[in-house]
Amino acid sequence: MSCPTRSDSSPAATRNPLTQLTLEQLRRRTSVKWRTFAPDVLPLWVAEMDVHLAPAVVDALHRAIELGDTGYANPTAYAEAFGEFAAQRWGWTDFHPGRTAVVPDVMLGIVEVLRLVTDPGDAVVVCSPVYPPFYAFVTHAGRRVVEAPLGADLRMDPAALDEAFRRARDHGSRPAFLLCNPHNPTGVVPHRAELEVVADLAGRHGVRVIADEIHAPLALPGAAVTPYLTVAGSQDAFAVTSASKAWNLAGLKAALAVAGPHAAADLARMPEEVSHGPSHLGVIAHTAALRMGGEWLDGLLDGLHTNRTLLEELLADHLPTVGYRRPESTYLAWLDCRPFGLHTDRPGGEPGVVSEVAGPAKMFLDRARVALSSGHAFGTGGAGFVRLNFATSPAILTDAVVRMGRAARDAPSPPRVDPDS
Ligand SMILES: Cc1ncc(COP(=O)(O)O)c(C=O)c1O
């Protein structure tokens, strides 16, 4: 179980932020990724990246500390910076900073938007398997999750959405659809035509769409993200986003809720106190990332592209029965471990609870000392899968998959699961 302790300083690697930190340096971190499991565990679970901050973000934060600029958040520059980034990266030219509200983070922003456009007990449709907090936050906000499972190709299934929107109407008068664009955990990037179908269905069923676009800056080479609010028929929808996933800023809280033109009046009803949640240092960091962190992001995307190919090769060599579809975006790989037969469809926990490690994720944790996200927490269609975060160095990624391969080979055969029990 060896991991090189030196970081890579070759010219190509200096552009790649994923090759600059050693395991020893990373283990000094105190975030949830590094402190949840014992020190012999390689943590490839929660969506934090093993990178230094982008220099532009470091400079902006240093400047703020030197100035004592640690007061309350002023969000104007954040919304403007997002608009500039959105125009450059996605050609989103009719973005209006005036149709935004600053929120503490993406999940709390989604909850606040749900409070604006749905009532307690109303249904919120999600495409399972999906990011577990979609279940936890929606339920905690007193709304009810209705699943529209992804198709076998892991893309949104219009028939399932149509049916779920119909059922959502039965649960209450103001349903919503929580779209994950791009999708976590599959890394799928919906095409414009797919999003147009969503908009059409939502319009016909009277469902308000809230697009979580936190992973949108992370389109990997070959993929093009379409912001939902640029799609025909999306005028009454919302997007909630931040620089958090792409620049590793989860601990520096600040996100933006963005309204389509016909949703602006709804967003204007966002209570003022919500804007007290984001931190000023968060706003400064996210603004700097969006405005001046483009080159760093491009280096990261190249590094992630290298890692997704490396992962493909490692899996072929060490875990050939595990299913893997190259993610089109993000640093999350959704690995089909059902061939191990270690899962049941109902492992006991509710979707949304990430702390319960079951099925193949438990085997990899116990036997390989590699922490992954357990698929069942992602809802229907997740059992038997694990989510692996490959935003780490090639050395750590290699060590992890080698360990996992060894563990899978040595694992005793699972007891037969009686499908009728
Ligand atoms: C799809 C998605 N939404 C939201 C979040 C969390 O964002 P925040 O910390 O801003 O609430 C994540 C984190 O991984 C995510 O993957």
Tab-separated table of C-alpha atoms and ligand atoms in Angstrom:
chain	number	residue	atom	x	y	z
A	1	MET	CA	0.000	0.000	0.000
A	2	SER	CA	2.533	2.564	-1.114
A	3	CYS	CA	2.010	6.100	-2.314
A	4	PRO	CA	4.830	8.271	-3.619
A	5	THR	CA	5.498	10.998	-1.090
A	6	ARG	CA	6.985	13.524	-3.545
A	7	SER	CA	4.835	15.850	-5.578
A	8	ASP	CA	5.492	16.096	-9.326
A	9	SER	CA	7.295	19.272	-10.509
A	10	SER	CA	7.606	18.561	-14.267
A	11	PRO	CA	6.386	21.444	-16.540
A	12	ALA	CA	3.174	19.652	-17.546
A	13	ALA	CA	2.462	18.847	-13.923
A	14	THR	CA	2.898	22.414	-12.681
A	15	ARG	CA	-0.181	23.349	-14.741
A	16	ASN	CA	-2.070	20.412	-13.288
A	17	PRO	CA	-3.203	21.296	-9.745
A	18	LEU	CA	-3.824	17.603	-9.020
A	19	THR	CA	-0.127	16.720	-8.948
A	20	GLN	CA	1.076	19.297	-6.453
A	21	LEU	CA	0.222	17.888	-3.024
A	22	THR	CA	1.606	14.806	-1.329
A	23	LEU	CA	-0.424	12.434	0.804
A	24	GLU	CA	1.465	13.677	3.883
A	25	GLN	CA	0.454	17.269	3.121
A	26	LEU	CA	-3.136	16.261	2.490
A	27	ARG	CA	-3.357	14.337	5.745
A	28	ARG	CA	-2.681	17.585	7.623
A	29	ARG	CA	-6.027	18.898	6.394
A	30	THR	CA	-8.842	19.004	8.949
A	31	SER	CA	-11.883	18.985	6.632
A	32	VAL	CA	-14.464	16.209	6.664
A	33	LYS	CA	-12.745	14.408	3.776
A	34	TRP	CA	-9.553	13.915	5.754
A	35	ARG	CA	-10.869	13.505	9.313
A	36	THR	CA	-13.826	11.125	9.006
A	37	PHE	CA	-11.840	7.924	8.512
A	38	ALA	CA	-8.738	6.421	10.131
A	39	PRO	CA	-5.341	7.619	8.825
A	40	ASP	CA	-4.731	4.430	6.833
A	41	VAL	CA	-7.836	5.074	4.689
A	42	LEU	CA	-7.506	6.786	1.282
A	43	PRO	CA	-10.529	9.126	1.189
A	44	LEU	CA	-12.073	9.239	-2.293
A	45	TRP	CA	-15.597	9.987	-1.166
A	46	VAL	CA	-16.918	13.536	-0.513
A	47	ALA	CA	-16.531	16.065	-3.368
A	48	GLU	CA	-13.487	17.952	-2.113
A	49	MET	CA	-10.419	18.148	-4.336
A	50	ASP	CA	-6.799	17.450	-3.422
A	51	VAL	CA	-5.508	20.760	-4.799
A	52	HIS	CA	-3.968	24.005	-3.608
A	53	LEU	CA	-6.255	26.990	-4.058
A	54	ALA	CA	-5.995	28.834	-7.372
A	55	PRO	CA	-3.392	31.640	-6.964
A	56	ALA	CA	-6.018	34.277	-7.818
A	57	VAL	CA	-8.136	33.089	-4.895
A	58	VAL	CA	-5.149	33.009	-2.536
A	59	ASP	CA	-4.195	36.574	-3.520
A	60	ALA	CA	-7.733	37.872	-3.042
A	61	LEU	CA	-8.046	36.249	0.386
A	62	HIS	CA	-4.598	37.468	1.492
A	63	ARG	CA	-5.501	40.986	0.387
A	64	ALA	CA	-8.732	40.865	2.376
A	65	ILE	CA	-6.962	39.630	5.516
A	66	GLU	CA	-4.233	42.274	5.191
A	67	LEU	CA	-6.877	44.992	4.838
A	68	GLY	CA	-8.994	43.618	7.654
A	69	ASP	CA	-11.723	43.380	5.015
A	70	THR	CA	-13.737	40.840	7.003
A	71	GLY	CA	-17.095	42.551	7.319
A	72	TYR	CA	-20.469	41.565	5.889
A	73	ALA	CA	-20.839	40.250	2.360
A	74	ASN	CA	-21.471	42.588	-0.568
A	75	PRO	CA	-22.604	40.343	-3.422
A	76	THR	CA	-22.576	42.753	-6.395
A	77	ALA	CA	-19.162	41.763	-7.753
A	78	TYR	CA	-19.964	38.031	-7.376
A	79	ALA	CA	-23.020	38.237	-9.631
A	80	GLU	CA	-21.115	40.336	-12.185
A	81	ALA	CA	-18.179	37.921	-12.187
A	82	PHE	CA	-20.531	34.997	-12.696
A	83	GLY	CA	-22.132	36.810	-15.629
A	84	GLU	CA	-18.725	37.384	-17.268
A	85	PHE	CA	-17.737	33.750	-16.726
A	86	ALA	CA	-21.088	32.483	-18.043
A	87	ALA	CA	-20.773	34.599	-21.191
A	88	GLN	CA	-17.203	33.431	-21.872
A	89	ARG	CA	-17.645	29.725	-21.106
A	90	TRP	CA	-21.201	29.029	-22.158
A	91	GLY	CA	-22.193	31.955	-24.384
A	92	TRP	CA	-24.862	32.940	-21.841
A	93	THR	CA	-25.056	36.543	-22.929
A	94	ASP	CA	-28.452	37.616	-21.553
A	95	PHE	CA	-27.530	36.890	-17.929
A	96	HIS	CA	-28.704	39.733	-15.654
A	97	PRO	CA	-26.860	40.266	-12.341
A	98	GLY	CA	-30.029	42.022	-11.171
A	99	ARG	CA	-31.936	38.752	-11.322
A	100	THR	CA	-29.767	37.042	-8.701
A	101	ALA	CA	-29.773	36.657	-4.936
A	102	VAL	CA	-26.783	35.717	-2.841
A	103	VAL	CA	-27.404	32.632	-0.691
A	104	PRO	CA	-25.183	30.830	1.827
A	105	ASP	CA	-24.494	27.801	-0.364
A	106	VAL	CA	-26.130	25.861	-3.168
A	107	MET	CA	-28.193	23.465	-1.059
A	108	LEU	CA	-29.520	26.208	1.241
A	109	GLY	CA	-30.192	28.307	-1.856
A	110	ILE	CA	-32.252	25.479	-3.326
A	111	VAL	CA	-34.248	25.208	-0.100
A	112	GLU	CA	-34.930	28.952	-0.098
A	113	VAL	CA	-36.072	28.845	-3.733
A	114	LEU	CA	-38.298	25.860	-2.899
A	115	ARG	CA	-39.859	27.957	-0.135
A	116	LEU	CA	-40.684	30.625	-2.742
A	117	VAL	CA	-42.345	28.398	-5.334
A	118	THR	CA	-43.690	25.348	-3.478
A	119	ASP	CA	-45.742	24.792	-0.329
A	120	PRO	CA	-45.119	22.366	2.543
A	121	GLY	CA	-46.100	18.851	1.447
A	122	ASP	CA	-45.630	19.634	-2.261
A	123	ALA	CA	-43.625	17.250	-4.409
A	124	VAL	CA	-40.102	17.818	-5.640
A	125	VAL	CA	-39.070	15.551	-8.499
A	126	VAL	CA	-35.469	14.323	-8.710
A	127	CYS	CA	-33.773	12.059	-11.257
A	128	SER	CA	-32.389	9.190	-9.208
A	129	PRO	CA	-29.704	8.140	-8.570
A	130	VAL	CA	-28.759	11.657	-7.549
A	131	TYR	CA	-26.695	13.667	-5.038
A	132	PRO	CA	-28.000	12.398	-1.645
A	133	PRO	CA	-28.634	15.833	-0.047
A	134	PHE	CA	-31.369	16.353	-2.672
A	135	TYR	CA	-33.381	13.879	-0.574
A	136	ALA	CA	-32.245	15.125	2.825
A	137	PHE	CA	-32.707	18.872	2.236
A	138	VAL	CA	-36.033	18.544	0.394
A	139	THR	CA	-37.438	16.333	3.138
A	140	HIS	CA	-36.079	18.576	5.883
A	141	ALA	CA	-37.820	21.514	4.172
A	142	GLY	CA	-41.130	19.641	4.532
A	143	ARG	CA	-41.470	18.762	0.851
A	144	ARG	CA	-41.826	15.245	-0.563
A	145	VAL	CA	-39.386	13.658	-3.001
A	146	VAL	CA	-40.808	11.977	-6.111
A	147	GLU	CA	-38.284	10.017	-8.163
A	148	ALA	CA	-37.983	9.983	-11.945
A	149	PRO	CA	-35.235	7.360	-12.343
A	150	LEU	CA	-32.591	7.865	-15.011
A	151	GLY	CA	-32.714	5.527	-18.006
A	152	ALA	CA	-30.351	2.573	-18.457
A	153	ASP	CA	-28.047	4.937	-20.391
A	154	LEU	CA	-27.882	7.098	-17.226
A	155	ARG	CA	-29.556	9.998	-19.042
A	156	MET	CA	-32.881	11.597	-18.116
A	157	ASP	CA	-35.848	9.503	-19.219
A	158	PRO	CA	-38.650	11.726	-20.636
A	159	ALA	CA	-41.319	9.064	-19.991
A	160	ALA	CA	-40.231	8.721	-16.346
A	161	LEU	CA	-40.208	12.520	-15.975
A	162	ASP	CA	-43.661	12.821	-17.534
A	163	GLU	CA	-45.004	10.205	-15.136
A	164	ALA	CA	-43.249	11.767	-12.114
A	165	PHE	CA	-44.535	15.255	-12.992
A	166	ARG	CA	-48.043	13.794	-13.235
A	167	ARG	CA	-47.662	12.154	-9.799
A	168	ALA	CA	-46.143	15.344	-8.409
A	169	ARG	CA	-49.332	17.215	-9.295
A	170	ASP	CA	-51.319	14.634	-7.276
A	171	HIS	CA	-49.269	15.511	-4.158
A	172	GLY	CA	-50.028	19.223	-4.189
A	173	SER	CA	-50.594	22.197	-6.396
A	174	ARG	CA	-47.077	23.660	-6.663
A	175	PRO	CA	-44.579	20.942	-7.617
A	176	ALA	CA	-40.959	21.522	-8.565
A	177	PHE	CA	-38.214	19.625	-10.393
A	178	LEU	CA	-34.707	19.694	-8.986
A	179	LEU	CA	-32.482	19.249	-12.019
A	180	CYS	CA	-28.812	18.343	-11.560
A	181	ASN	CA	-26.978	19.875	-14.535
A	182	PRO	CA	-24.416	18.300	-14.954
A	183	HIS	CA	-25.561	15.230	-13.078
A	184	ASN	CA	-23.976	14.040	-9.844
A	185	PRO	CA	-23.077	11.106	-9.536
A	186	THR	CA	-22.957	10.063	-13.208
A	187	GLY	CA	-21.113	13.082	-14.643
A	188	VAL	CA	-23.586	13.131	-17.540
A	189	VAL	CA	-23.993	16.524	-19.238
A	190	PRO	CA	-27.552	16.896	-20.587
A	191	HIS	CA	-27.726	18.155	-24.173
A	192	ARG	CA	-29.722	21.251	-25.072
A	193	ALA	CA	-32.356	19.069	-26.771
A	194	GLU	CA	-32.786	17.014	-23.584
A	195	LEU	CA	-33.201	20.185	-21.537
A	196	GLU	CA	-35.758	21.477	-24.022
A	197	VAL	CA	-37.792	18.324	-23.412
A	198	VAL	CA	-37.572	18.998	-19.660
A	199	ALA	CA	-38.764	22.579	-20.176
A	200	ASP	CA	-41.617	21.424	-22.365
A	201	LEU	CA	-42.760	18.767	-19.883
A	202	ALA	CA	-42.404	21.146	-16.934
A	203	GLY	CA	-44.442	23.790	-18.757
A	204	ARG	CA	-47.195	21.314	-19.640
A	205	HIS	CA	-47.457	19.979	-16.061
A	206	GLY	CA	-47.018	23.317	-14.292
A	207	VAL	CA	-43.770	22.234	-12.589
A	208	ARG	CA	-41.164	24.838	-11.636
A	209	VAL	CA	-37.592	23.870	-12.468
A	210	ILE	CA	-34.652	24.587	-10.162
A	211	ALA	CA	-31.345	23.713	-11.843
A	212	ASP	CA	-28.410	22.929	-9.569
A	213	GLU	CA	-25.469	23.962	-11.778
A	214	ILE	CA	-22.661	23.770	-9.245
A	215	HIS	CA	-20.732	21.323	-11.484
A	216	ALA	CA	-21.235	23.343	-14.687
A	217	PRO	CA	-17.690	24.818	-14.869
A	218	LEU	CA	-16.357	21.247	-14.767
A	219	ALA	CA	-17.219	20.141	-18.321
A	220	LEU	CA	-14.360	17.872	-19.374
A	221	PRO	CA	-12.830	17.927	-22.876
A	222	GLY	CA	-15.462	16.851	-25.407
A	223	ALA	CA	-18.482	18.037	-23.424
A	224	ALA	CA	-20.382	21.315	-23.586
A	225	VAL	CA	-22.608	22.439	-20.733
A	226	THR	CA	-25.900	24.171	-21.518
A	227	PRO	CA	-27.055	26.430	-18.683
A	228	TYR	CA	-30.715	25.586	-18.136
A	229	LEU	CA	-31.787	29.236	-18.180
A	230	THR	CA	-30.547	29.538	-21.786
A	231	VAL	CA	-32.995	26.847	-22.942
A	232	ALA	CA	-36.261	27.715	-24.690
A	233	GLY	CA	-39.170	27.502	-22.269
A	234	SER	CA	-37.090	28.012	-19.118
A	235	GLN	CA	-38.193	31.593	-18.389
A	236	ASP	CA	-39.895	30.745	-15.090
A	237	ALA	CA	-37.030	28.549	-13.821
A	238	PHE	CA	-34.120	29.131	-11.462
A	239	ALA	CA	-30.478	28.120	-11.367
A	240	VAL	CA	-28.465	27.848	-8.179
A	241	THR	CA	-24.711	27.844	-8.549
A	242	SER	CA	-21.319	28.789	-7.150
A	243	ALA	CA	-17.597	28.378	-7.751
A	244	SER	CA	-17.430	25.865	-4.920
A	245	LYS	CA	-16.957	22.556	-6.759
A	246	ALA	CA	-14.695	23.804	-9.550
A	247	TRP	CA	-12.323	25.781	-7.315
A	248	ASN	CA	-12.659	23.747	-4.089
A	249	LEU	CA	-14.278	26.488	-2.030
A	250	ALA	CA	-16.878	24.533	-0.043
A	251	GLY	CA	-15.537	25.954	3.225
A	252	LEU	CA	-15.888	29.533	1.964
A	253	LYS	CA	-19.637	29.882	1.869
A	254	ALA	CA	-21.326	31.926	-0.860
A	255	ALA	CA	-23.610	30.928	-3.747
A	256	LEU	CA	-25.988	32.566	-6.194
A	257	ALA	CA	-29.638	31.899	-6.953
A	258	VAL	CA	-30.460	33.084	-10.473
A	259	ALA	CA	-33.987	33.687	-11.774
A	260	GLY	CA	-35.226	33.398	-15.331
A	261	PRO	CA	-37.127	36.503	-16.544
A	262	HIS	CA	-40.525	35.151	-15.480
A	263	ALA	CA	-39.173	34.060	-12.082
A	264	ALA	CA	-37.691	37.434	-11.135
A	265	ALA	CA	-40.744	38.471	-9.112
A	266	ASP	CA	-40.533	35.225	-7.145
A	267	LEU	CA	-36.844	35.727	-6.425
A	268	ALA	CA	-37.552	39.280	-5.285
A	269	ARG	CA	-39.586	37.731	-2.451
A	270	MET	CA	-36.468	36.007	-1.090
A	271	PRO	CA	-36.313	37.190	2.551
A	272	GLU	CA	-33.479	39.625	3.170
A	273	GLU	CA	-32.123	37.563	6.053
A	274	VAL	CA	-31.049	34.813	3.621
A	275	SER	CA	-28.390	37.205	2.324
A	276	HIS	CA	-26.895	37.340	5.826
A	277	GLY	CA	-25.729	33.696	5.559
A	278	PRO	CA	-22.916	33.892	2.979
A	279	SER	CA	-19.545	35.000	4.271
A	280	HIS	CA	-17.739	38.041	2.898
A	281	LEU	CA	-14.555	35.990	2.480
A	282	GLY	CA	-16.664	33.471	0.576
A	283	VAL	CA	-17.953	36.146	-1.788
A	284	ILE	CA	-14.396	37.425	-2.293
A	285	ALA	CA	-13.049	33.936	-3.008
A	286	HIS	CA	-15.840	32.928	-5.425
A	287	THR	CA	-15.615	36.257	-7.239
A	288	ALA	CA	-11.840	35.939	-7.682
A	289	ALA	CA	-12.180	32.350	-8.910
A	290	LEU	CA	-14.751	33.252	-11.547
A	291	ARG	CA	-13.019	36.429	-12.647
A	292	MET	CA	-9.349	35.387	-12.579
A	293	GLY	CA	-9.268	31.625	-12.075
A	294	GLY	CA	-9.929	30.560	-15.682
A	295	GLU	CA	-6.394	29.459	-16.492
A	296	TRP	CA	-6.148	27.477	-13.260
A	297	LEU	CA	-9.493	25.834	-14.082
A	298	ASP	CA	-8.235	24.840	-17.532
A	299	GLY	CA	-5.199	23.164	-15.931
A	300	LEU	CA	-7.530	21.342	-13.551
A	301	LEU	CA	-9.789	20.158	-16.378
A	302	ASP	CA	-6.753	18.748	-18.229
A	303	GLY	CA	-5.698	16.964	-15.044
A	304	LEU	CA	-9.180	15.551	-14.519
A	305	HIS	CA	-9.259	14.362	-18.122
A	306	THR	CA	-5.941	12.554	-17.542
A	307	ASN	CA	-7.323	11.009	-14.352
A	308	ARG	CA	-10.546	9.781	-15.934
A	309	THR	CA	-8.478	7.975	-18.583
A	310	LEU	CA	-6.096	6.628	-15.941
A	311	LEU	CA	-9.083	5.395	-13.940
A	312	GLU	CA	-10.428	3.589	-16.998
A	313	GLU	CA	-7.086	1.808	-17.458
A	314	LEU	CA	-6.731	0.985	-13.771
A	315	LEU	CA	-10.234	-0.466	-13.614
A	316	ALA	CA	-9.601	-2.595	-16.704
A	317	ASP	CA	-6.445	-3.984	-15.076
A	318	HIS	CA	-7.552	-4.379	-11.467
A	319	LEU	CA	-11.363	-4.457	-11.383
A	320	PRO	CA	-12.406	-5.716	-14.824
A	321	THR	CA	-15.953	-6.671	-13.790
A	322	VAL	CA	-16.769	-3.174	-12.505
A	323	GLY	CA	-18.821	-1.046	-14.906
A	324	TYR	CA	-17.515	2.466	-15.691
A	325	ARG	CA	-18.823	5.087	-18.112
A	326	ARG	CA	-16.445	7.975	-18.629
A	327	PRO	CA	-17.988	10.986	-16.917
A	328	GLU	CA	-18.467	13.948	-19.273
A	329	SER	CA	-17.959	16.392	-16.431
A	330	THR	CA	-17.045	16.569	-12.744
A	331	TYR	CA	-14.526	14.465	-10.888
A	332	LEU	CA	-16.957	11.789	-9.862
A	333	ALA	CA	-16.974	8.274	-11.275
A	334	TRP	CA	-20.083	6.147	-10.824
A	335	LEU	CA	-18.868	2.585	-10.607
A	336	ASP	CA	-21.233	-0.314	-11.154
A	337	CYS	CA	-20.170	-2.927	-8.596
A	338	ARG	CA	-23.327	-5.016	-8.854
A	339	PRO	CA	-21.361	-7.980	-10.245
A	340	PHE	CA	-19.923	-8.476	-6.729
A	341	GLY	CA	-23.428	-9.247	-5.438
A	342	LEU	CA	-22.741	-7.361	-2.206
A	343	HIS	CA	-25.829	-5.153	-2.217
A	344	THR	CA	-29.510	-5.448	-1.505
A	345	ASP	CA	-32.052	-3.074	-2.996
A	346	ARG	CA	-33.056	-1.997	0.499
A	347	PRO	CA	-29.885	-1.794	2.607
A	348	GLY	CA	-31.803	-0.322	5.541
A	349	GLY	CA	-30.879	3.363	5.337
A	350	GLU	CA	-32.907	6.089	3.678
A	351	PRO	CA	-31.622	7.738	0.496
A	352	GLY	CA	-29.854	10.935	1.453
A	353	VAL	CA	-28.001	9.550	4.461
A	354	VAL	CA	-24.359	9.614	3.409
A	355	SER	CA	-22.939	8.390	6.710
A	356	GLU	CA	-24.223	4.819	6.236
A	357	VAL	CA	-21.630	2.833	4.282
A	358	ALA	CA	-23.123	-0.350	2.839
A	359	GLY	CA	-22.655	-2.959	0.107
A	360	PRO	CA	-19.511	-2.686	-2.037
A	361	ALA	CA	-18.480	0.620	-0.424
A	362	LYS	CA	-18.318	-1.187	2.919
A	363	MET	CA	-16.224	-3.984	1.438
A	364	PHE	CA	-13.783	-1.450	-0.061
A	365	LEU	CA	-13.608	0.480	3.206
A	366	ASP	CA	-13.093	-2.599	5.381
A	367	ARG	CA	-10.779	-4.572	3.116
A	368	ALA	CA	-9.025	-1.993	0.872
A	369	ARG	CA	-9.046	0.946	3.307
A	370	VAL	CA	-10.482	3.161	0.560
A	371	ALA	CA	-13.465	5.372	1.424
A	372	LEU	CA	-16.030	5.795	-1.363
A	373	SER	CA	-19.613	7.068	-1.385
A	374	SER	CA	-22.153	4.303	-0.994
A	375	GLY	CA	-24.500	4.103	-3.975
A	376	HIS	CA	-27.699	3.325	-2.073
A	377	ALA	CA	-27.673	6.849	-0.550
A	378	PHE	CA	-28.269	8.220	-4.080
A	379	GLY	CA	-31.778	6.742	-4.198
A	380	THR	CA	-33.422	4.291	-6.592
A	381	GLY	CA	-30.878	2.782	-8.961
A	382	GLY	CA	-27.935	3.467	-6.642
A	383	ALA	CA	-27.637	0.206	-4.692
A	384	GLY	CA	-24.614	-1.822	-5.784
A	385	PHE	CA	-22.774	1.252	-7.104
A	386	VAL	CA	-20.048	3.330	-5.495
A	387	ARG	CA	-19.051	6.897	-6.300
A	388	LEU	CA	-15.332	7.544	-6.546
A	389	ASN	CA	-13.866	11.063	-6.401
A	390	PHE	CA	-10.881	11.169	-8.766
A	391	ALA	CA	-9.863	14.779	-8.024
A	392	THR	CA	-6.657	13.538	-6.503
A	393	SER	CA	-3.127	12.796	-7.657
A	394	PRO	CA	-2.555	10.002	-10.165
A	395	ALA	CA	-0.410	8.333	-7.470
A	396	ILE	CA	-3.210	8.261	-4.892
A	397	LEU	CA	-5.756	7.214	-7.522
A	398	THR	CA	-3.497	4.359	-8.602
A	399	ASP	CA	-2.858	3.208	-5.055
A	400	ALA	CA	-6.602	3.279	-4.313
A	401	VAL	CA	-7.640	1.193	-7.323
A	402	VAL	CA	-4.798	-1.298	-6.806
A	403	ARG	CA	-5.970	-1.739	-3.206
A	404	MET	CA	-9.588	-2.085	-4.327
A	405	GLY	CA	-8.631	-4.715	-6.918
A	406	ARG	CA	-6.730	-6.728	-4.343
A	407	ALA	CA	-9.611	-6.491	-1.862
A	408	ALA	CA	-12.182	-7.587	-4.454
A	409	ARG	CA	-10.072	-10.603	-5.424
A	410	ASP	CA	-9.549	-11.651	-1.796
A	411	ALA	CA	-13.104	-10.991	-0.607
A	412	PRO	CA	-15.079	-14.070	0.387
A	413	SER	CA	-18.069	-14.766	-1.874
A	414	PRO	CA	-21.168	-12.991	-0.587
A	415	PRO	CA	-24.005	-15.000	0.935
A	416	ARG	CA	-26.761	-15.577	-1.606
A	417	VAL	CA	-29.464	-12.927	-1.326
A	418	ASP	CA	-32.924	-14.414	-1.584
A	419	PRO	CA	-34.810	-11.989	-3.858
A	420	ASP	CA	-38.129	-12.856	-2.169
A	421	SER	CA	-36.972	-12.198	1.386
B	1	LIG	C1	-24.942	18.614	-7.192
B	1	LIG	C2	-24.440	19.278	-5.945
B	1	LIG	N1	-25.157	20.266	-5.399
B	1	LIG	C3	-24.763	20.894	-4.287
B	1	LIG	C4	-23.597	20.521	-3.645
B	1	LIG	C5	-23.225	21.192	-2.371
B	1	LIG	O1	-23.036	22.534	-2.565
B	1	LIG	P1	-23.008	23.525	-1.344
B	1	LIG	O2	-21.916	23.078	-0.438
B	1	LIG	O3	-22.777	24.851	-1.965
B	1	LIG	O4	-24.354	23.419	-0.688
B	1	LIG	C6	-22.814	19.501	-4.181
B	1	LIG	C7	-21.587	19.085	-3.499
B	1	LIG	O5	-20.921	18.162	-3.862
B	1	LIG	C8	-23.244	18.868	-5.362
B	1	LIG	O6	-22.546	17.878	-5.911
